[in-house]
Amino acid sequence: MGTDPVGRVDATASSDNRRDVLVVGAYYADLVFHGLSRPVQPGTEVFARGFELLPGGAFTPAMAMRRLGHDVVWSTDFGTDLFSAQVLAAARAEGLDDSGFRLHTVPVRSVTAALSSPVDRAMVSYQDPVAAYPLAMVLREHRARVVILPLLQQGDDVLAALEVAHRLGTQVFMDCQDVPCTLETPTVREILGRVDIFAPNADEAVRVTGAPSLDAAIDVLAGLVNTLVVKRGSGGAVAVRDGFRCEIDSVPVEVVDTTAAGDCFNAGFLHAHLAGRPLSGCLATAVACGAAATTALGSSAAPDLTELPQWLARVPRARSL
């Protein structure tokens, strides 16, 4: 059973029927335009050398964790539209448990146009409105060792749900994404204080904190969350826990598409974390999975357990600070 910060015991936190990983977030159908000859500017037209329609959004961390051998349930919404049908079929093909899927009788379109270059990508997204299933109810229904929240959330209901997570003994892994909020936004600071692992990229870390530099942003965030992981793209990654900081350079690869790299990075970190690996080992696994994902379009190159060792062998040695 789990105990909350003031000592109350939640009887629903029994280890019976505990899931491994719960992912809570919307699917997206990614329209990936790759091989752009130059950046896209207003008033101009740029032709891509290639195009694919691929499953994305919260599909990616759910699929990536499944490929790494975890029991995964994904809580999301699908509708009657073609985008829903394509991602739903992909999820079932990957063997994802569909007990968390909510099937609506109306379209639930979630679409992202990703303009991908070897350096970075820009995205434009659209999502049909759908009533959210309360996070606290999802946590109680699919008791898991860890929940993955793909973006920084805010609000009293989220704060209350994270309290439920801790009473259930569920660790909280939260990404950031390009969410328009900062530490000054109501409840954000309190929410991060209840997150076990927070994984923004470098730009997000600076924006959320308002710090003058990435190092300053890391100092601020490391004082709020139990474990901080910052993705730096071609600059590698850094992680901080209990005052211990380690860094790892990126793996040199021929980049095809960076669209799913962050989510695959997260999956690698969490895979090693659940196995009890030290912080440096978690970061190395994250860098390996993120690098692998950039070698093909979307999340198609997310490694499985047979491919992971060869990617780990290419990861530079961690530096401890």
Coordinates of N, CA and C in Angstrom, one line a residue, residues 24-199:
V24 N -0.5 8.8 -20.5 CA -1.8 9.6 -20.6 C -1.5 10.8 -21.5
G25 N -2.2 10.7 -22.7 CA -2.0 11.8 -23.6 C -2.6 11.5 -25.0
A26 N -2.8 12.6 -25.8 CA -3.5 12.5 -27.1 C -2.6 11.8 -28.1
Y27 N -3.2 11.1 -29.0 CA -2.5 10.7 -30.2 C -2.3 11.9 -31.2
Y28 N -1.4 11.8 -32.0 CA -1.3 12.7 -33.2 C -0.9 11.9 -34.4
A29 N -1.5 12.3 -35.5 CA -1.0 11.8 -36.8 C 0.0 12.8 -37.4
D30 N 1.2 12.4 -37.5 CA 2.3 13.3 -37.9 C 2.4 13.3 -39.4
L31 N 2.2 14.5 -40.0 CA 2.5 14.6 -41.5 C 3.9 15.2 -41.6
V32 N 4.9 14.3 -41.9 CA 6.3 14.7 -41.8 C 6.8 15.0 -43.2
F33 N 7.2 16.3 -43.3 CA 7.8 16.8 -44.6 C 9.3 16.8 -44.3
H34 N 10.1 16.0 -44.9 CA 11.5 15.9 -44.6 C 12.4 16.2 -45.8
G35 N 13.7 16.5 -45.6 CA 14.6 16.9 -46.6 C 14.3 18.3 -47.2
L36 N 14.0 19.2 -46.3 CA 13.7 20.6 -46.7 C 15.1 21.2 -47.2
S37 N 15.0 21.9 -48.3 CA 16.2 22.6 -48.8 C 16.6 23.8 -48.0
R38 N 15.6 24.4 -47.4 CA 15.9 25.6 -46.6 C 14.7 25.8 -45.6
P39 N 14.9 26.7 -44.6 CA 13.8 26.9 -43.6 C 12.6 27.5 -44.3
V40 N 11.4 27.2 -43.8 CA 10.2 27.7 -44.3 C 9.9 29.1 -43.7
Q41 N 9.7 30.1 -44.6 CA 9.4 31.5 -44.2 C 8.0 31.9 -44.7
P42 N 7.3 32.8 -44.0 CA 6.0 33.3 -44.5 C 6.2 33.9 -45.9
G43 N 5.2 33.6 -46.7 CA 5.2 34.1 -48.1 C 6.1 33.3 -49.1
T44 N 6.7 32.2 -48.6 CA 7.5 31.4 -49.5 C 7.0 30.0 -49.6
E45 N 7.4 29.2 -50.6 CA 7.1 27.8 -50.7 C 8.3 27.0 -50.8
V46 N 8.4 25.9 -50.0 CA 9.6 25.1 -50.0 C 9.1 23.6 -50.3
F47 N 9.8 23.0 -51.2 CA 9.4 21.6 -51.5 C 10.3 20.6 -50.7
A48 N 9.7 19.6 -50.1 CA 10.4 18.6 -49.4 C 10.8 17.5 -50.3
R49 N 11.8 16.8 -49.9 CA 12.3 15.6 -50.8 C 11.5 14.4 -50.4
G50 N 10.8 14.4 -49.3 CA 10.0 13.2 -48.9 C 8.8 13.6 -48.0
F51 N 7.9 12.7 -47.9 CA 6.7 12.9 -47.0 C 6.2 11.6 -46.5
E52 N 5.8 11.6 -45.3 CA 5.2 10.4 -44.7 C 4.1 10.8 -43.7
L53 N 3.1 10.0 -43.6 CA 2.0 10.1 -42.5 C 2.3 9.0 -41.5
L54 N 2.7 9.5 -40.3 CA 3.1 8.5 -39.2 C 2.4 8.8 -37.9
P55 N 2.2 7.7 -37.1 CA 1.6 7.9 -35.8 C 2.6 8.6 -34.9
G56 N 2.0 9.6 -34.0 CA 2.9 10.3 -33.1 C 2.1 10.7 -31.9
G57 N 2.5 11.8 -31.3 CA 1.9 12.2 -30.0 C 2.3 11.2 -28.9
A58 N 1.4 10.9 -28.0 CA 1.6 10.0 -26.9 C 1.8 8.6 -27.4
F59 N 1.4 8.3 -28.7 CA 1.7 7.0 -29.2 C 3.2 6.7 -29.1
T60 N 4.1 7.7 -29.3 CA 5.5 7.4 -29.4 C 6.1 6.9 -28.0
P61 N 5.9 7.6 -26.9 CA 6.4 7.0 -25.7 C 5.8 5.6 -25.3
A62 N 4.5 5.5 -25.6 CA 3.8 4.2 -25.3 C 4.4 3.1 -26.2
M63 N 4.6 3.3 -27.4 CA 5.2 2.3 -28.3 C 6.7 2.1 -28.0
A64 N 7.4 3.1 -27.7 CA 8.8 3.0 -27.3 C 9.0 2.1 -26.1
M65 N 8.2 2.4 -25.0 CA 8.3 1.6 -23.8 C 7.8 0.1 -24.1
R66 N 6.9 -0.1 -24.9 CA 6.4 -1.4 -25.3 C 7.6 -2.2 -26.0
R67 N 8.3 -1.5 -26.9 CA 9.4 -2.2 -27.6 C 10.5 -2.5 -26.6
L68 N 10.6 -1.8 -25.6 CA 11.6 -2.1 -24.6 C 11.2 -3.1 -23.5
G69 N 10.0 -3.8 -23.8 CA 9.6 -4.9 -23.0 C 8.7 -4.6 -21.8
H70 N 8.1 -3.4 -21.8 CA 7.3 -3.1 -20.7 C 5.8 -3.3 -20.9
D71 N 5.1 -3.6 -19.9 CA 3.6 -3.7 -19.9 C 3.0 -2.3 -19.9
V72 N 2.5 -1.9 -21.0 CA 2.1 -0.5 -21.2 C 0.6 -0.4 -21.5
V73 N -0.1 0.6 -20.8 CA -1.4 0.9 -21.1 C -1.4 2.4 -21.5
W74 N -2.1 2.7 -22.6 CA -2.2 4.1 -23.1 C -3.6 4.6 -23.0
S75 N -3.8 5.7 -22.2 CA -5.1 6.3 -22.0 C -5.2 7.5 -23.0
T76 N -6.1 7.3 -24.0 CA -6.2 8.3 -25.1 C -7.6 8.2 -25.7
D77 N -7.9 9.1 -26.6 CA -9.2 9.2 -27.3 C -9.0 9.0 -28.8
F78 N -9.9 8.2 -29.4 CA -10.0 8.0 -30.9 C -11.4 8.3 -31.3
G79 N -11.5 8.7 -32.6 CA -12.8 9.0 -33.2 C -13.0 8.2 -34.4
T80 N -13.9 8.7 -35.3 CA -14.3 8.0 -36.5 C -13.5 8.5 -37.7
D81 N -12.6 9.4 -37.5 CA -11.8 9.9 -38.6 C -10.7 9.0 -39.1
L82 N -10.1 9.3 -40.2 CA -9.1 8.5 -40.8 C -7.8 8.6 -40.0
F83 N -7.5 9.7 -39.4 CA -6.3 9.9 -38.6 C -6.4 8.9 -37.3
S84 N -7.5 8.9 -36.7 CA -7.7 8.0 -35.5 C -7.5 6.6 -36.0
A85 N -8.1 6.2 -37.1 CA -8.1 4.8 -37.6 C -6.6 4.4 -37.8
Q86 N -5.8 5.3 -38.4 CA -4.4 4.9 -38.7 C -3.6 4.7 -37.5
V87 N -3.7 5.6 -36.5 CA -2.9 5.5 -35.3 C -3.4 4.4 -34.4
L88 N -4.7 4.1 -34.4 CA -5.3 3.0 -33.6 C -4.8 1.7 -34.2
A89 N -4.7 1.6 -35.5 CA -4.2 0.4 -36.1 C -2.7 0.2 -35.8
A90 N -2.0 1.3 -35.8 CA -0.5 1.2 -35.5 C -0.3 0.8 -34.0
A91 N -1.2 1.3 -33.1 CA -1.0 0.9 -31.7 C -1.3 -0.5 -31.5
R92 N -2.3 -1.0 -32.2 CA -2.6 -2.5 -32.0 C -1.6 -3.3 -32.6
A93 N -1.0 -2.9 -33.7 CA 0.1 -3.6 -34.4 C 1.3 -3.7 -33.5
E94 N 1.5 -2.7 -32.6 CA 2.7 -2.7 -31.7 C 2.4 -3.5 -30.4
G95 N 1.1 -4.0 -30.3 CA 0.8 -4.8 -29.2 C 0.4 -4.0 -28.0
L96 N 0.0 -2.8 -28.1 CA -0.4 -2.0 -27.0 C -1.7 -2.4 -26.4
D97 N -1.8 -2.5 -25.1 CA -3.1 -2.8 -24.5 C -4.1 -1.7 -24.8
D98 N -5.3 -2.1 -25.3 CA -6.3 -1.1 -25.7 C -7.3 -0.8 -24.6
S99 N -7.1 -1.3 -23.4 CA -8.0 -1.1 -22.3 C -8.1 0.4 -21.9
G100 N -7.2 1.2 -22.3 CA -7.2 2.7 -22.0 C -7.8 3.5 -23.2
F101 N -8.1 2.9 -24.3 CA -8.6 3.6 -25.4 C -10.1 3.9 -25.2
R102 N -10.5 5.2 -25.5 CA -11.9 5.6 -25.5 C -12.3 5.9 -27.0
L103 N -13.2 5.2 -27.5 CA -13.6 5.2 -28.9 C -14.9 6.1 -29.0
H104 N -14.8 7.2 -29.6 CA -15.9 8.1 -29.8 C -16.7 7.9 -31.1
T105 N -17.9 8.3 -31.2 CA -18.7 8.2 -32.4 C -18.7 9.4 -33.2
V106 N -17.7 10.3 -33.0 CA -17.5 11.5 -33.8 C -16.0 11.6 -34.1
P107 N -15.6 12.4 -35.1 CA -14.2 12.6 -35.4 C -13.5 13.2 -34.2
V108 N -12.3 12.6 -34.0 CA -11.3 13.2 -33.0 C -10.0 13.3 -33.7
R109 N -9.9 14.4 -34.5 CA -8.7 14.6 -35.3 C -7.6 15.2 -34.5
S110 N -6.5 14.6 -34.5 CA -5.3 15.2 -33.9 C -4.1 15.1 -34.9
V111 N -3.7 16.3 -35.4 CA -2.8 16.3 -36.6 C -1.7 17.2 -36.4
T112 N -0.5 16.8 -36.7 CA 0.7 17.7 -36.7 C 1.4 17.7 -38.0
A113 N 1.6 18.8 -38.6 CA 2.5 19.0 -39.8 C 3.9 19.3 -39.3
A114 N 4.8 18.3 -39.5 CA 6.2 18.5 -39.0 C 7.1 18.8 -40.2
L115 N 7.8 19.9 -40.1 CA 8.7 20.3 -41.2 C 10.1 20.0 -40.6
S116 N 10.7 18.9 -41.1 CA 11.8 18.4 -40.5 C 13.1 18.6 -41.3
S117 N 14.2 19.1 -40.7 CA 15.5 19.2 -41.3 C 16.5 18.4 -40.4
P118 N 17.7 18.2 -40.9 CA 18.6 17.5 -40.0 C 19.0 18.2 -38.7
V119 N 18.7 19.5 -38.6 CA 19.1 20.2 -37.4 C 17.9 20.2 -36.4
D120 N 16.7 20.5 -36.9 CA 15.6 20.6 -36.0 C 14.3 20.5 -36.8
R121 N 13.2 20.7 -36.2 CA 11.9 20.7 -36.9 C 11.0 21.7 -36.3
A122 N 10.1 22.2 -37.2 CA 9.0 23.1 -36.8 C 7.7 22.3 -37.0
M123 N 6.7 22.7 -36.2 CA 5.5 21.9 -36.2 C 4.3 22.8 -36.1
V124 N 3.2 22.5 -36.8 CA 1.9 23.1 -36.7 C 0.9 22.0 -36.4
S125 N 0.1 22.2 -35.4 CA -0.8 21.2 -34.9 C -2.3 21.7 -34.8
Y126 N -3.2 20.7 -34.9 CA -4.6 20.9 -34.7 C -5.2 19.7 -34.0
Q127 N -6.1 20.0 -33.1 CA -6.8 18.9 -32.3 C -8.3 19.3 -32.2
D128 N -9.2 18.3 -32.5 CA -10.6 18.5 -32.2 C -10.8 18.4 -30.7
P129 N -11.7 19.3 -30.2 CA -11.9 19.3 -28.7 C -12.6 18.0 -28.3
V130 N -12.2 17.5 -27.2 CA -12.8 16.3 -26.6 C -12.7 16.4 -25.1
A131 N -13.8 16.0 -24.4 CA -13.8 16.1 -23.0 C -12.8 15.2 -22.4
A132 N -11.9 15.7 -21.6 CA -10.8 15.0 -21.0 C -11.3 14.0 -19.9
Y133 N -10.8 12.8 -19.9 CA -11.1 11.9 -18.8 C -10.2 12.3 -17.6
P134 N -10.8 12.5 -16.4 CA -10.0 13.1 -15.3 C -8.8 12.2 -15.0
L135 N -7.6 12.9 -14.8 CA -6.4 12.2 -14.6 C -6.4 11.4 -13.4
A136 N -7.0 11.9 -12.3 CA -7.1 11.1 -11.1 C -7.8 9.8 -11.3
M137 N -8.9 9.8 -12.1 CA -9.6 8.5 -12.4 C -8.8 7.6 -13.2
V138 N -8.0 8.1 -14.1 CA -7.2 7.2 -15.0 C -6.1 6.6 -14.1
L139 N -5.5 7.3 -13.2 CA -4.5 6.8 -12.3 C -5.1 5.7 -11.4
R140 N -6.3 5.9 -10.9 CA -6.9 4.8 -10.1 C -7.3 3.6 -10.9
E141 N -7.7 3.8 -12.1 CA -8.2 2.7 -12.9 C -7.0 1.8 -13.4
H142 N -5.9 2.4 -13.8 CA -4.8 1.7 -14.3 C -3.6 1.8 -13.4
R143 N -3.7 1.4 -12.2 CA -2.6 1.5 -11.2 C -1.2 1.0 -11.9
A144 N -0.3 1.9 -11.9 CA 1.0 1.6 -12.6 C 2.2 2.0 -11.7
R145 N 3.3 1.4 -12.1 CA 4.5 1.8 -11.4 C 4.9 3.2 -11.7
V146 N 4.7 3.7 -12.9 CA 5.0 5.0 -13.4 C 4.0 5.5 -14.4
V147 N 3.7 6.8 -14.3 CA 2.8 7.4 -15.3 C 3.6 8.4 -16.1
I148 N 3.5 8.4 -17.5 CA 4.2 9.3 -18.3 C 3.2 10.4 -18.8
L149 N 3.5 11.6 -18.4 CA 2.6 12.8 -18.9 C 3.5 13.5 -19.9
P150 N 3.1 13.5 -21.2 CA 3.9 14.0 -22.3 C 4.1 15.5 -22.3
L151 N 3.4 16.3 -21.5 CA 3.6 17.7 -21.5 C 3.3 18.3 -20.1
L152 N 3.9 19.4 -19.8 CA 3.8 20.1 -18.6 C 2.3 20.6 -18.4
Q153 N 1.7 20.1 -17.3 CA 0.3 20.4 -17.1 C 0.2 21.4 -15.9
Q154 N -1.0 22.0 -15.8 CA -1.2 23.0 -14.7 C -2.6 22.9 -14.2
G155 N -2.9 23.5 -13.1 CA -4.3 23.5 -12.6 C -4.4 22.7 -11.3
D156 N -5.5 23.1 -10.5 CA -5.7 22.4 -9.2 C -6.1 20.9 -9.4
D157 N -6.8 20.6 -10.5 CA -7.1 19.2 -10.7 C -5.9 18.3 -11.0
V158 N -4.9 18.9 -11.7 CA -3.7 18.2 -11.9 C -2.9 18.0 -10.6
L159 N -2.9 19.1 -9.8 CA -2.2 19.0 -8.5 C -2.8 17.9 -7.7
A160 N -4.1 17.9 -7.6 CA -4.8 16.8 -6.8 C -4.5 15.4 -7.4
A161 N -4.5 15.3 -8.7 CA -4.2 14.0 -9.3 C -2.8 13.5 -9.0
L162 N -1.8 14.4 -8.9 CA -0.5 14.0 -8.6 C -0.4 13.5 -7.1
E163 N -1.2 14.1 -6.3 CA -1.3 13.6 -4.9 C -1.9 12.1 -4.9
V164 N -2.9 11.9 -5.8 CA -3.4 10.5 -5.9 C -2.3 9.6 -6.4
A165 N -1.5 10.0 -7.4 CA -0.4 9.2 -7.9 C 0.5 8.8 -6.7
H166 N 0.9 9.7 -5.9 CA 1.8 9.4 -4.8 C 1.2 8.5 -3.8
R167 N -0.1 8.6 -3.5 CA -0.8 7.7 -2.6 C -0.8 6.3 -3.2
L168 N -0.9 6.2 -4.5 CA -1.0 4.9 -5.2 C 0.4 4.3 -5.3
G169 N 1.5 5.1 -5.0 CA 2.8 4.6 -5.2 C 3.3 4.7 -6.7
T170 N 2.6 5.5 -7.5 CA 2.9 5.7 -8.9 C 3.9 6.9 -9.1
Q171 N 5.0 6.6 -9.6 CA 6.0 7.7 -9.9 C 5.5 8.5 -11.1
V172 N 5.8 9.8 -11.2 CA 5.4 10.7 -12.2 C 6.5 11.1 -13.1
F173 N 6.5 10.8 -14.4 CA 7.5 11.3 -15.3 C 6.8 12.3 -16.2
M174 N 7.3 13.5 -16.3 CA 6.6 14.6 -17.0 C 7.6 15.2 -18.0
D175 N 7.2 15.3 -19.3 CA 7.9 16.1 -20.3 C 7.4 17.5 -20.2
C176 N 7.9 18.4 -21.0 CA 7.5 19.8 -21.0 C 6.7 20.2 -22.2
Q177 N 7.3 20.0 -23.4 CA 6.7 20.5 -24.7 C 6.6 22.0 -24.7
D178 N 6.1 22.5 -25.7 CA 6.0 24.0 -25.9 C 4.7 24.5 -25.3
V179 N 4.6 24.4 -24.0 CA 3.4 24.8 -23.3 C 3.6 26.2 -22.8
P180 N 2.7 27.1 -23.0 CA 2.9 28.6 -22.6 C 2.6 28.8 -21.2
C181 N 3.5 28.3 -20.3 CA 3.5 28.6 -18.9 C 4.9 28.7 -18.3
T182 N 5.0 29.3 -17.2 CA 6.3 29.4 -16.5 C 6.1 29.0 -15.0
L183 N 7.2 29.2 -14.3 CA 7.1 28.9 -12.8 C 6.2 29.9 -12.1
E184 N 5.9 31.0 -12.8 CA 5.1 32.0 -12.2 C 3.6 31.7 -12.5
T185 N 3.3 30.8 -13.4 CA 1.9 30.4 -13.6 C 1.3 29.7 -12.4
P186 N 0.2 30.0 -12.0 CA -0.4 29.4 -10.8 C -0.4 27.8 -10.9
T187 N 0.1 27.2 -9.8 CA 0.2 25.7 -9.6 C 1.4 25.1 -10.3
V188 N 2.0 25.7 -11.2 CA 3.1 25.1 -11.9 C 4.3 24.7 -11.0
R189 N 4.7 25.6 -10.2 CA 5.8 25.3 -9.2 C 5.4 24.2 -8.3
E190 N 4.2 24.2 -7.8 CA 3.7 23.1 -6.9 C 3.6 21.8 -7.6
I191 N 3.2 21.8 -8.9 CA 3.1 20.6 -9.6 C 4.5 20.0 -9.9
L192 N 5.5 20.8 -10.3 CA 6.8 20.3 -10.5 C 7.4 19.8 -9.2
G193 N 7.0 20.3 -8.0 CA 7.4 19.8 -6.8 C 6.9 18.4 -6.5
R194 N 5.9 18.0 -7.2 CA 5.3 16.6 -7.0 C 5.7 15.7 -8.1
V195 N 6.5 16.1 -9.1 CA 6.9 15.3 -10.2 C 8.2 14.6 -9.8
D196 N 8.3 13.3 -10.1 CA 9.5 12.5 -9.8 C 10.6 12.7 -10.8
I197 N 10.3 12.8 -12.1 CA 11.3 13.0 -13.1 C 10.7 14.1 -14.1
F198 N 11.4 15.1 -14.3 CA 11.0 16.2 -15.2 C 12.0 16.3 -16.4
A199 N 11.5 16.3 -17.6 CA 12.5 16.1 -18.7 C 12.2 17.1 -19.9

